[in-house]
mmCIF file of N, CA and C and ligand atoms in Angstrom:
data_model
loop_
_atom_site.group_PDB
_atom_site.id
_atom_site.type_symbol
_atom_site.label_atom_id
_atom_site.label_comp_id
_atom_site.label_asym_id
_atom_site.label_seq_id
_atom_site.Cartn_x
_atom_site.Cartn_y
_atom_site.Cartn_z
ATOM 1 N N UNK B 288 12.485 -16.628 -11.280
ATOM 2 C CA UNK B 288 12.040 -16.682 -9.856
ATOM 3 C C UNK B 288 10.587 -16.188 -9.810
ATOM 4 N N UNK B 289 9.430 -17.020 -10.312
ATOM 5 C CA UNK B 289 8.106 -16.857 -10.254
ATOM 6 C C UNK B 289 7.723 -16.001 -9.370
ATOM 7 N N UNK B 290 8.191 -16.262 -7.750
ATOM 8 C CA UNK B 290 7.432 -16.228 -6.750
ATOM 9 C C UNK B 290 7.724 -14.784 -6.321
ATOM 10 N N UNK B 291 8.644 -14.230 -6.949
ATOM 11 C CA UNK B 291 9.598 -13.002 -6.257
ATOM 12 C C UNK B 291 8.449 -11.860 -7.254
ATOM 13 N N UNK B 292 8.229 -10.740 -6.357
ATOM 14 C CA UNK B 292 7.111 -9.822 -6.303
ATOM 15 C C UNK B 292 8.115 -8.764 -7.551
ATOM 16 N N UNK B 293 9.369 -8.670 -7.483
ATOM 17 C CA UNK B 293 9.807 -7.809 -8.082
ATOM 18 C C UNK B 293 10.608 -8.285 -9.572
ATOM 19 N N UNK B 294 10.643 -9.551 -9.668
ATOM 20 C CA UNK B 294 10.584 -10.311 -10.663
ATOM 21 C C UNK B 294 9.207 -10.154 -11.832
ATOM 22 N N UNK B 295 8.190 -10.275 -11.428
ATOM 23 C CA UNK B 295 6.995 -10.080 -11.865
ATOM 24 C C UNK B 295 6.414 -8.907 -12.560
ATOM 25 N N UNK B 296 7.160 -7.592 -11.233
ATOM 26 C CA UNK B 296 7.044 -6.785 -12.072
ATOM 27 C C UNK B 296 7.864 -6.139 -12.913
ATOM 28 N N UNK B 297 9.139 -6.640 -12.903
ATOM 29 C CA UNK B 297 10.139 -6.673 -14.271
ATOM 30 C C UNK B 297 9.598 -7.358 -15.288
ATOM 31 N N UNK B 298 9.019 -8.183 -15.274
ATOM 32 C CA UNK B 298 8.361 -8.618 -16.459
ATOM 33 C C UNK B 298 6.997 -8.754 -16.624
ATOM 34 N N UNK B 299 6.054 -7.701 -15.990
ATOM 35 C CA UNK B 299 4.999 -6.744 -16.179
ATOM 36 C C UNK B 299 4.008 -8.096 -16.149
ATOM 37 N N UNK B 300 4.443 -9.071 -15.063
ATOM 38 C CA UNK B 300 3.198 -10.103 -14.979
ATOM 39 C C UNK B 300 2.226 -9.508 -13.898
ATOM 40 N N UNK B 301 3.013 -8.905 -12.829
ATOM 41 C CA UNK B 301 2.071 -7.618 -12.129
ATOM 42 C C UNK B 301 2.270 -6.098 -12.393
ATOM 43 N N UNK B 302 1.339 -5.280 -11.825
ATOM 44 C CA UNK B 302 1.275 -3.762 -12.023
ATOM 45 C C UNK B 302 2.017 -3.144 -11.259
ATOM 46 N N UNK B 303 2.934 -1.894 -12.009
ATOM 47 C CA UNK B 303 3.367 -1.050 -11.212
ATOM 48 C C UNK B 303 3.375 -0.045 -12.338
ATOM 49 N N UNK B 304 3.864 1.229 -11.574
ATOM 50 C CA UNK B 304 4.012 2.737 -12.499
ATOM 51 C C UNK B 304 5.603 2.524 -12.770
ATOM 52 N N UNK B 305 5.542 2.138 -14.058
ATOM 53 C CA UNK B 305 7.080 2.295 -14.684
ATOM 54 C C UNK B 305 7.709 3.338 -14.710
ATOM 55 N N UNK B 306 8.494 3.500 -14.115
ATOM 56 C CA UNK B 306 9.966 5.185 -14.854
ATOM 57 C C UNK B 306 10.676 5.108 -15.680
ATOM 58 N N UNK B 307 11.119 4.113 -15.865
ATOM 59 C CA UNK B 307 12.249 3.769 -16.567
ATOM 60 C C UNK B 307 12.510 1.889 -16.687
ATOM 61 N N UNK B 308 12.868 1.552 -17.686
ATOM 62 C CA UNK B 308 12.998 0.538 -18.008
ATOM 63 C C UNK B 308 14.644 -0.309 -19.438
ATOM 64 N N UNK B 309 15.399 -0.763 -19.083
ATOM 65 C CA UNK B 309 16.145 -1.136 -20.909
ATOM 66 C C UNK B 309 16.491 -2.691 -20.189
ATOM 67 N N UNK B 310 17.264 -3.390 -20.815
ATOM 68 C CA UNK B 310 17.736 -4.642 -20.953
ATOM 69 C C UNK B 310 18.272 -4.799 -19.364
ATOM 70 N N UNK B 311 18.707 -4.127 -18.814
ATOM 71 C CA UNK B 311 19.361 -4.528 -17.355
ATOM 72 C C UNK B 311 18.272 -4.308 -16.294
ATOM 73 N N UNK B 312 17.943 -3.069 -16.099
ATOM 74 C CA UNK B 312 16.980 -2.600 -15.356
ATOM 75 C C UNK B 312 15.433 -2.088 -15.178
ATOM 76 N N UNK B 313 14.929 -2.144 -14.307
ATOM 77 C CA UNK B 313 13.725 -1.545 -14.025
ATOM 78 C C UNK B 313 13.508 -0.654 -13.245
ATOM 79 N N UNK B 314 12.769 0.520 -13.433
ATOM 80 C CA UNK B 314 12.423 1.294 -12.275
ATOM 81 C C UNK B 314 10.902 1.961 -12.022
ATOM 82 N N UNK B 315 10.665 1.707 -10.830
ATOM 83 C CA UNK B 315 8.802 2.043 -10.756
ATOM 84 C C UNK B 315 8.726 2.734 -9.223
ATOM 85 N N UNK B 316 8.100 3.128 -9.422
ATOM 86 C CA UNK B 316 7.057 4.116 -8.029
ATOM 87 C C UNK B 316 6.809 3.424 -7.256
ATOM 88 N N UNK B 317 7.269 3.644 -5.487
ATOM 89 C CA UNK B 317 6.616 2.718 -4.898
ATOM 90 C C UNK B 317 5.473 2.399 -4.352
ATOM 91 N N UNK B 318 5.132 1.353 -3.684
ATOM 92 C CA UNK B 318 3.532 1.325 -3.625
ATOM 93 C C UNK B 318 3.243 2.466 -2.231
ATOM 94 N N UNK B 319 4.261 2.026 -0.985
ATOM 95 C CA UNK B 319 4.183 3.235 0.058
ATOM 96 C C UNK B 319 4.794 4.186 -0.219
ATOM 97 N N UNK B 320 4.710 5.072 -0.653
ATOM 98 C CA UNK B 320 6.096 6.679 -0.600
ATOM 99 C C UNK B 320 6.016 6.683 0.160
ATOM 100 N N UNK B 321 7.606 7.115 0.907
ATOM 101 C CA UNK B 321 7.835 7.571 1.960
ATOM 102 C C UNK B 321 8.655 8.755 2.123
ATOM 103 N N UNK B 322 8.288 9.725 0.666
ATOM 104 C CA UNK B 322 8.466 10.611 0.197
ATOM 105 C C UNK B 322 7.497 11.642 -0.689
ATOM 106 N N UNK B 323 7.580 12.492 -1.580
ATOM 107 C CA UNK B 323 7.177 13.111 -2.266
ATOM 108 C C UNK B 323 7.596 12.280 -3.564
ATOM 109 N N UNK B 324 9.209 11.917 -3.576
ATOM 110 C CA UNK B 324 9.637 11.311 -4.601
ATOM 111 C C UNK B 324 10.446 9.828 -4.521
ATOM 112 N N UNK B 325 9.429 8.906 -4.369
ATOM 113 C CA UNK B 325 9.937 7.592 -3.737
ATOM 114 C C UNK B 325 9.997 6.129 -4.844
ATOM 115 N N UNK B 326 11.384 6.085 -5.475
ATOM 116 C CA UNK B 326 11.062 5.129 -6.495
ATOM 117 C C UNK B 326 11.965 3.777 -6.251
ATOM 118 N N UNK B 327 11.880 2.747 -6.848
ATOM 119 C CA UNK B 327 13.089 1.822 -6.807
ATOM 120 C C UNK B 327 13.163 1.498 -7.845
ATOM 121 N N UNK B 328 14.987 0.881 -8.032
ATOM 122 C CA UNK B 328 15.097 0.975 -9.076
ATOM 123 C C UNK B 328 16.149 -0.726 -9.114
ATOM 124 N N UNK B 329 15.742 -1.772 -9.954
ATOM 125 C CA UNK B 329 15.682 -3.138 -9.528
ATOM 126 C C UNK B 329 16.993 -3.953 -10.693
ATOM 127 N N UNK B 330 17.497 -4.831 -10.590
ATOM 128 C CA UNK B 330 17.679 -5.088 -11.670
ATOM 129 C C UNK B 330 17.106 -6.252 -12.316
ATOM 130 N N UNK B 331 16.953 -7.034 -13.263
ATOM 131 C CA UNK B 331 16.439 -7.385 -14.340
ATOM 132 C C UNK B 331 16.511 -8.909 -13.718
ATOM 133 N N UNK B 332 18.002 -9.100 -13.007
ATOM 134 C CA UNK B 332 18.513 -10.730 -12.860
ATOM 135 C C UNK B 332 17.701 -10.657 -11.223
ATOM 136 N N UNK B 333 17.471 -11.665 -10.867
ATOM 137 C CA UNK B 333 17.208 -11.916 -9.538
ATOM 138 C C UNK B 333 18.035 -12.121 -8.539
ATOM 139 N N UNK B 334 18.196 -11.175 -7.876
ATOM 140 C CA UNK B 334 19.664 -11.086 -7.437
ATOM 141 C C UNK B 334 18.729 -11.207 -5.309
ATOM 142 N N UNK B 335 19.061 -12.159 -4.467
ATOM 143 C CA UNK B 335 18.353 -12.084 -3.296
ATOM 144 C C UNK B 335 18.772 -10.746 -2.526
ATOM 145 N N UNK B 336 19.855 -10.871 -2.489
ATOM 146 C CA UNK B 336 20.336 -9.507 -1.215
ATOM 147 C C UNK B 336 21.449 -9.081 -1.451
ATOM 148 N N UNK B 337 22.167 -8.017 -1.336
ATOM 149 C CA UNK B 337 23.379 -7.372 -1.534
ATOM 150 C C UNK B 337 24.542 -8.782 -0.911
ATOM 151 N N UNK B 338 24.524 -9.244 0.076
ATOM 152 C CA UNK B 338 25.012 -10.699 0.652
ATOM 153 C C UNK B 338 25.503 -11.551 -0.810
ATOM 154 N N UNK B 339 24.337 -11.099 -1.727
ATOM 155 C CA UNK B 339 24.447 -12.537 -2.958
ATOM 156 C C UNK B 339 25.030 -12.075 -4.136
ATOM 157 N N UNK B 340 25.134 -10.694 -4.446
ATOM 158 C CA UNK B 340 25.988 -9.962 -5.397
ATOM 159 C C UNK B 340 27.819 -10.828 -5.978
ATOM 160 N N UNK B 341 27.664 -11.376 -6.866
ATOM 161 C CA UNK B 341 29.071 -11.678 -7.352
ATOM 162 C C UNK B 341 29.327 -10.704 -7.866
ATOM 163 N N UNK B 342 30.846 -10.607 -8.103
ATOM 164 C CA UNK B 342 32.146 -9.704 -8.090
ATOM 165 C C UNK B 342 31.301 -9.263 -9.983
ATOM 166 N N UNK B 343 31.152 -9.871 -10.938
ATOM 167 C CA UNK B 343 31.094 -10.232 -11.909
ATOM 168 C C UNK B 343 29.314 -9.529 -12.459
ATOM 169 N N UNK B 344 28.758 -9.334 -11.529
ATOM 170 C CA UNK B 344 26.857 -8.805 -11.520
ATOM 171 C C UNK B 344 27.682 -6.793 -10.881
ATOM 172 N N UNK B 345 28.974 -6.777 -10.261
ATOM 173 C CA UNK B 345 28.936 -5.650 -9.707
ATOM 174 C C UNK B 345 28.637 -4.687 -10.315
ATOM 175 N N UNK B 346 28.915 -4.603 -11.785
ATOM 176 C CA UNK B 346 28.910 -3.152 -12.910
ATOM 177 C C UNK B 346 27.197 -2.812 -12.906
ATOM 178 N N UNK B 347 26.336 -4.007 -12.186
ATOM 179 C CA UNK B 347 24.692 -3.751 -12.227
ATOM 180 C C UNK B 347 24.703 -2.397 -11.549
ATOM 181 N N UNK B 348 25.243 -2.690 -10.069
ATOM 182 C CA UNK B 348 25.215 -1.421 -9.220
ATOM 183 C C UNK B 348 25.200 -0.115 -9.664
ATOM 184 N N UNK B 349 26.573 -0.156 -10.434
ATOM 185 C CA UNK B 349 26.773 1.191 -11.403
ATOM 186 C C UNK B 349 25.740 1.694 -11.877
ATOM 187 N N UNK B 350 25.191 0.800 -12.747
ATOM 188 C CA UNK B 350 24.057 1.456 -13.764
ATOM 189 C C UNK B 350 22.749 1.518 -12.762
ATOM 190 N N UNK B 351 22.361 0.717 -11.873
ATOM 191 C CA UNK B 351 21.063 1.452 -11.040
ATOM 192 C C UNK B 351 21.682 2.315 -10.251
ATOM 193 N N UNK B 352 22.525 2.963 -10.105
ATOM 194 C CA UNK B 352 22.965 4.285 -9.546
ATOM 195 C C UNK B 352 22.825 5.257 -10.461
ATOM 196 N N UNK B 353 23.250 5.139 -11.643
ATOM 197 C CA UNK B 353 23.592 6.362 -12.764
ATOM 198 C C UNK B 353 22.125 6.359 -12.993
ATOM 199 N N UNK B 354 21.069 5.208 -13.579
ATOM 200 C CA UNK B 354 19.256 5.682 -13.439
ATOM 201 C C UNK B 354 18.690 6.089 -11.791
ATOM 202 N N UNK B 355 18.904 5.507 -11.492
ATOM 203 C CA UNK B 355 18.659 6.800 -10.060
ATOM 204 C C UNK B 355 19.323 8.421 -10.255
ATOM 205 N N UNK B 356 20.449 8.621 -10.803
ATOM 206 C CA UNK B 356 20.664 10.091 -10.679
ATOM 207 C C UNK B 356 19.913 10.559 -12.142
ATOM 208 N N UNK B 357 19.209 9.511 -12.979
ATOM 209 C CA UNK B 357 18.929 10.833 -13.904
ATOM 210 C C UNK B 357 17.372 10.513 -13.481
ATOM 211 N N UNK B 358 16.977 9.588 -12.818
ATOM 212 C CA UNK B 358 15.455 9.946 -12.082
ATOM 213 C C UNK B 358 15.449 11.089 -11.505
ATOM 214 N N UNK B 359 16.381 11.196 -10.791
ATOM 215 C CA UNK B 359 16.583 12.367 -9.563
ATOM 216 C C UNK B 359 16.527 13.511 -10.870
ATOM 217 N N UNK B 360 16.811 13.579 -11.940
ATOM 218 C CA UNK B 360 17.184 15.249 -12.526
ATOM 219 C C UNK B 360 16.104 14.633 -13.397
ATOM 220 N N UNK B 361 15.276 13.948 -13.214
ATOM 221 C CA UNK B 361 14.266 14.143 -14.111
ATOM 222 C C UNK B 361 12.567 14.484 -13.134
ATOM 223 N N UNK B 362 12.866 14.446 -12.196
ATOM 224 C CA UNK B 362 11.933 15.009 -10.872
ATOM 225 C C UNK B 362 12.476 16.181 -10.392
ATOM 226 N N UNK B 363 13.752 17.272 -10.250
ATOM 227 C CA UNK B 363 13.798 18.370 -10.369
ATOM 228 C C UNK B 363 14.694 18.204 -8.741
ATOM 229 N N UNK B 364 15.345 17.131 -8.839
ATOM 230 C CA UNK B 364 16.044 16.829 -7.053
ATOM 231 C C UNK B 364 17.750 17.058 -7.532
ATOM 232 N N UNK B 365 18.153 17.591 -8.343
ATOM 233 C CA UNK B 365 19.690 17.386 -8.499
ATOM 234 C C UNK B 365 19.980 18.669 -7.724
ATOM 235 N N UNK B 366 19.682 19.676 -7.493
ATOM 236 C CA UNK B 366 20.471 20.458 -6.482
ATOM 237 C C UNK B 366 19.706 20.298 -5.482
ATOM 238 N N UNK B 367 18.468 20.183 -5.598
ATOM 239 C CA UNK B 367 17.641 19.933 -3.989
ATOM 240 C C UNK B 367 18.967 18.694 -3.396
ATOM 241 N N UNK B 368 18.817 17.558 -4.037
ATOM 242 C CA UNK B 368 19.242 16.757 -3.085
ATOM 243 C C UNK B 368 18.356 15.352 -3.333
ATOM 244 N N UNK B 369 18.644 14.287 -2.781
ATOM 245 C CA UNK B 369 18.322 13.078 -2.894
ATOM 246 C C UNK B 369 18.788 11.814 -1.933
ATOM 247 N N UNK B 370 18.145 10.602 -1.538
ATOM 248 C CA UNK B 370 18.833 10.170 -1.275
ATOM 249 C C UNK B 370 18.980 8.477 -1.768
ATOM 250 N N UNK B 371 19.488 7.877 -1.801
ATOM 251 C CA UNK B 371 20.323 6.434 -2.631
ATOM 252 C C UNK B 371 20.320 5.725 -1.030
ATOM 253 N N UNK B 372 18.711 4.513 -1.195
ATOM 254 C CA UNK B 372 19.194 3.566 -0.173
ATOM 255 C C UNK B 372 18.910 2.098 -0.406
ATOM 256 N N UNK B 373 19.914 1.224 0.202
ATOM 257 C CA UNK B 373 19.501 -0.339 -0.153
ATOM 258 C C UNK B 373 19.899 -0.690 0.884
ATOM 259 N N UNK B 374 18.941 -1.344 1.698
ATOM 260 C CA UNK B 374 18.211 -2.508 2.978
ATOM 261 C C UNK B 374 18.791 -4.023 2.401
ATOM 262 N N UNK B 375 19.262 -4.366 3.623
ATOM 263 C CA UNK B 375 20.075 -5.948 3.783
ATOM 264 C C UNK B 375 19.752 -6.618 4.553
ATOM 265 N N UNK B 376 18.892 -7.589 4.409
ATOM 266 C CA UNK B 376 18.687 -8.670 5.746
ATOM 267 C C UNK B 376 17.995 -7.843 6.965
ATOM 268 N N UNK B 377 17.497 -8.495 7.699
ATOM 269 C CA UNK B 377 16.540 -8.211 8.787
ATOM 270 C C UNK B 377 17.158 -6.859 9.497
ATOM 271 N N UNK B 378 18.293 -6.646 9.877
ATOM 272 C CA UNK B 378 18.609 -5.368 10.562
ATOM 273 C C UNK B 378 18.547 -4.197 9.647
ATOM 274 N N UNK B 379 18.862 -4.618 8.152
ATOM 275 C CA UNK B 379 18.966 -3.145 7.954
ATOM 276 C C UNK B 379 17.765 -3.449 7.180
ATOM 277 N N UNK B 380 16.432 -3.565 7.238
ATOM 278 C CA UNK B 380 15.382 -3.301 6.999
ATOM 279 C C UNK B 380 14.915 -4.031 5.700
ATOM 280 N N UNK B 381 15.355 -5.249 4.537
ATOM 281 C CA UNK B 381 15.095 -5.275 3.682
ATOM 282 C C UNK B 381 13.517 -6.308 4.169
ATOM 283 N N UNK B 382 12.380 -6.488 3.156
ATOM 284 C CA UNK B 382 11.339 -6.373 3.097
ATOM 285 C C UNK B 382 11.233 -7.645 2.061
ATOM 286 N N UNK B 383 11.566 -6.860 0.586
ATOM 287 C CA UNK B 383 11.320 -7.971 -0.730
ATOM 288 C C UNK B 383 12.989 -8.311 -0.880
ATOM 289 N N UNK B 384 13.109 -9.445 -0.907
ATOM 290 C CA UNK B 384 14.131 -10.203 -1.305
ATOM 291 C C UNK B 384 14.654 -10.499 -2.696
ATOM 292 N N UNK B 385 14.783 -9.093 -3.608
ATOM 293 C CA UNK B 385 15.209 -9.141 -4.633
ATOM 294 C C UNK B 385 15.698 -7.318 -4.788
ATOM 295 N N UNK B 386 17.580 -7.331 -4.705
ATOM 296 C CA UNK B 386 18.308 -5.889 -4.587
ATOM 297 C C UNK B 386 17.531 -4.752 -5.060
ATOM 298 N N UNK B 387 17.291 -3.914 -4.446
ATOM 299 C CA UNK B 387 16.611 -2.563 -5.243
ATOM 300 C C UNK B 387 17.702 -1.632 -4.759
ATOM 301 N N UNK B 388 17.532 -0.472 -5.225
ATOM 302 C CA UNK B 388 17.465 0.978 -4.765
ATOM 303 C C UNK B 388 16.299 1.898 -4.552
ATOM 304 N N UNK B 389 16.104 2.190 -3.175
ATOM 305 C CA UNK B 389 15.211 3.037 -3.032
ATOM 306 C C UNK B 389 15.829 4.775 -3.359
ATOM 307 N N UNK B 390 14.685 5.566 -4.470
ATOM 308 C CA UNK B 390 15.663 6.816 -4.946
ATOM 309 C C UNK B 390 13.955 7.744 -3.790
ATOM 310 N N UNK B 391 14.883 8.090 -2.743
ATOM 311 C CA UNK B 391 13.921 9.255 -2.127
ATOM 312 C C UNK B 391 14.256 10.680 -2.190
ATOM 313 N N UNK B 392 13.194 11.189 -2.273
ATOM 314 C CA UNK B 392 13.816 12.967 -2.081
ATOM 315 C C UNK B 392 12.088 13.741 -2.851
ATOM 316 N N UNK B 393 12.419 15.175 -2.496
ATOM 317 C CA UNK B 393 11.060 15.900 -2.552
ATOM 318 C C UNK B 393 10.975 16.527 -1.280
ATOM 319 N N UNK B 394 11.690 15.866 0.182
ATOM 320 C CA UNK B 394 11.880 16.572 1.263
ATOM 321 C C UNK B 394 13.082 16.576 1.858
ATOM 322 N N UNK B 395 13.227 17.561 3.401
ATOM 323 C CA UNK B 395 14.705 17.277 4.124
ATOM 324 C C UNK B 395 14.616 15.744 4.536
ATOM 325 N N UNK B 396 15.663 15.174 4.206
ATOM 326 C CA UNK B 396 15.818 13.742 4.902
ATOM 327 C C UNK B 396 16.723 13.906 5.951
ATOM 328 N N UNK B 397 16.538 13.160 6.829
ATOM 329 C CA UNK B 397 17.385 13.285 8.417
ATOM 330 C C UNK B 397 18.180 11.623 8.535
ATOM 331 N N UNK B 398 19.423 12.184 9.320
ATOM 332 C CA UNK B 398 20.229 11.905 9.917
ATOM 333 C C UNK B 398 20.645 11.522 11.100
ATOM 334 N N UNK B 399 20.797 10.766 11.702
ATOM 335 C CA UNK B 399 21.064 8.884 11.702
ATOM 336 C C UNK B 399 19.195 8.220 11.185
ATOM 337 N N UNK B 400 19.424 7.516 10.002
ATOM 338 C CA UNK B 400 18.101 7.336 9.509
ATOM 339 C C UNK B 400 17.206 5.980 10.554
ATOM 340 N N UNK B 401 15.929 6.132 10.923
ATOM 341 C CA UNK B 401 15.937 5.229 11.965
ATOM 342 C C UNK B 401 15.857 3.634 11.866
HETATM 343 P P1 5GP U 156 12.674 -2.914 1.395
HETATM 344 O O1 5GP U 156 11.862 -2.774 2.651
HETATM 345 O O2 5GP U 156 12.841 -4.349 0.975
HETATM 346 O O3 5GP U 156 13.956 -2.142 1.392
HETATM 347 O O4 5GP U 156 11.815 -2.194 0.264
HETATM 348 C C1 5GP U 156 10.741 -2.798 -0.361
HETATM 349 C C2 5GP U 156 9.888 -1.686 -0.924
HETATM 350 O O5 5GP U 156 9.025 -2.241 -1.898
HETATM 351 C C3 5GP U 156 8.986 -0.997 0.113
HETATM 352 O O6 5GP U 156 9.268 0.393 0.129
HETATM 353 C C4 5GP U 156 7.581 -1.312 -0.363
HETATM 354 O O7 5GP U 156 6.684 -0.239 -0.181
HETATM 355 C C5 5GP U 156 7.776 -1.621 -1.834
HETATM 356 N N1 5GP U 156 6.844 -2.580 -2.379
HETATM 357 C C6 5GP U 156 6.517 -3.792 -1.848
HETATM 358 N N2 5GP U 156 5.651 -4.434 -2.656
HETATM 359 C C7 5GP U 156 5.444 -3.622 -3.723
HETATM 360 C C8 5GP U 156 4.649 -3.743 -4.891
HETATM 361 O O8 5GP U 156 3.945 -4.739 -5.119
HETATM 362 N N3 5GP U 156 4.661 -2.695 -5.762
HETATM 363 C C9 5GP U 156 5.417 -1.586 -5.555
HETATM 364 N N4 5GP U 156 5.361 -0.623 -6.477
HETATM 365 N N5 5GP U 156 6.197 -1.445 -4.457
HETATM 366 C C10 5GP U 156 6.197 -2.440 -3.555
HETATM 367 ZN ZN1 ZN U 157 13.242 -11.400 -8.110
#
């Protein structure tokens, strides 16, 4: 998927600050923080929106969850706290049309998020 911004930079045809990287996933810094500690963390296949996830891609989830928690204990957030978010389609805020996890934390995050 040429055209997809996060495709590209899984395969480092554009720039970003890498964190972490193996055969499934990617993870980089985002360009806005909207934190102290604001990363996403992508997977490898081009996947459009949580909507497009087959039963069979689900074990992806797993593993960009488990590199989000050792981002989080590798930035010093495992007892501070953290938070794990992914945006769906126009209401719940998604932007680039290829699944991430946004891993935030470094501050208090609040509740009902707007
Ligand atoms: P969404 O709004 O889809 O949940 O999240 C997309 C995120 O990607 C936003 O937080 C935005 O700042 C980030 N982003 C968009 N384009 C780029 C880019 O080219 N590089 C990086 N590092 N982050 C990006
Ligand atoms: Zn993509």
């Amino acid at each position: 998927m040429m055209s997809c911004i996060f495709c590209q930079i899984a395969n480092q045809e554009i720039k970003a600050e890498l964190t972490y990287q193996d055969h499934l996933v990617v993870a980089f810094k985002d360009l806005a923080p909207q934190a102290p500690v604001h990363q996403l963390i992508i997977p490898r296949l081009h996947i459009k929106t949580l909507n497009d996830l087959k039963q069979e891609e689900s074990s992806l989830i797993g593993h960009m969850v488990y590199i989000a928690q050792q981002l989080a204990s590798e930035n010093k957030l495992t007892d501070r706290g953290y938070r794990i978010v992914s945006n769906c389609n126009s209401e719940g805020g998604q932007n680039v049309f290829h699944i991430h996890l946004h891993l935030l934390g470094g501050r208090q995050m609040n509740w009902p998020p707007g």
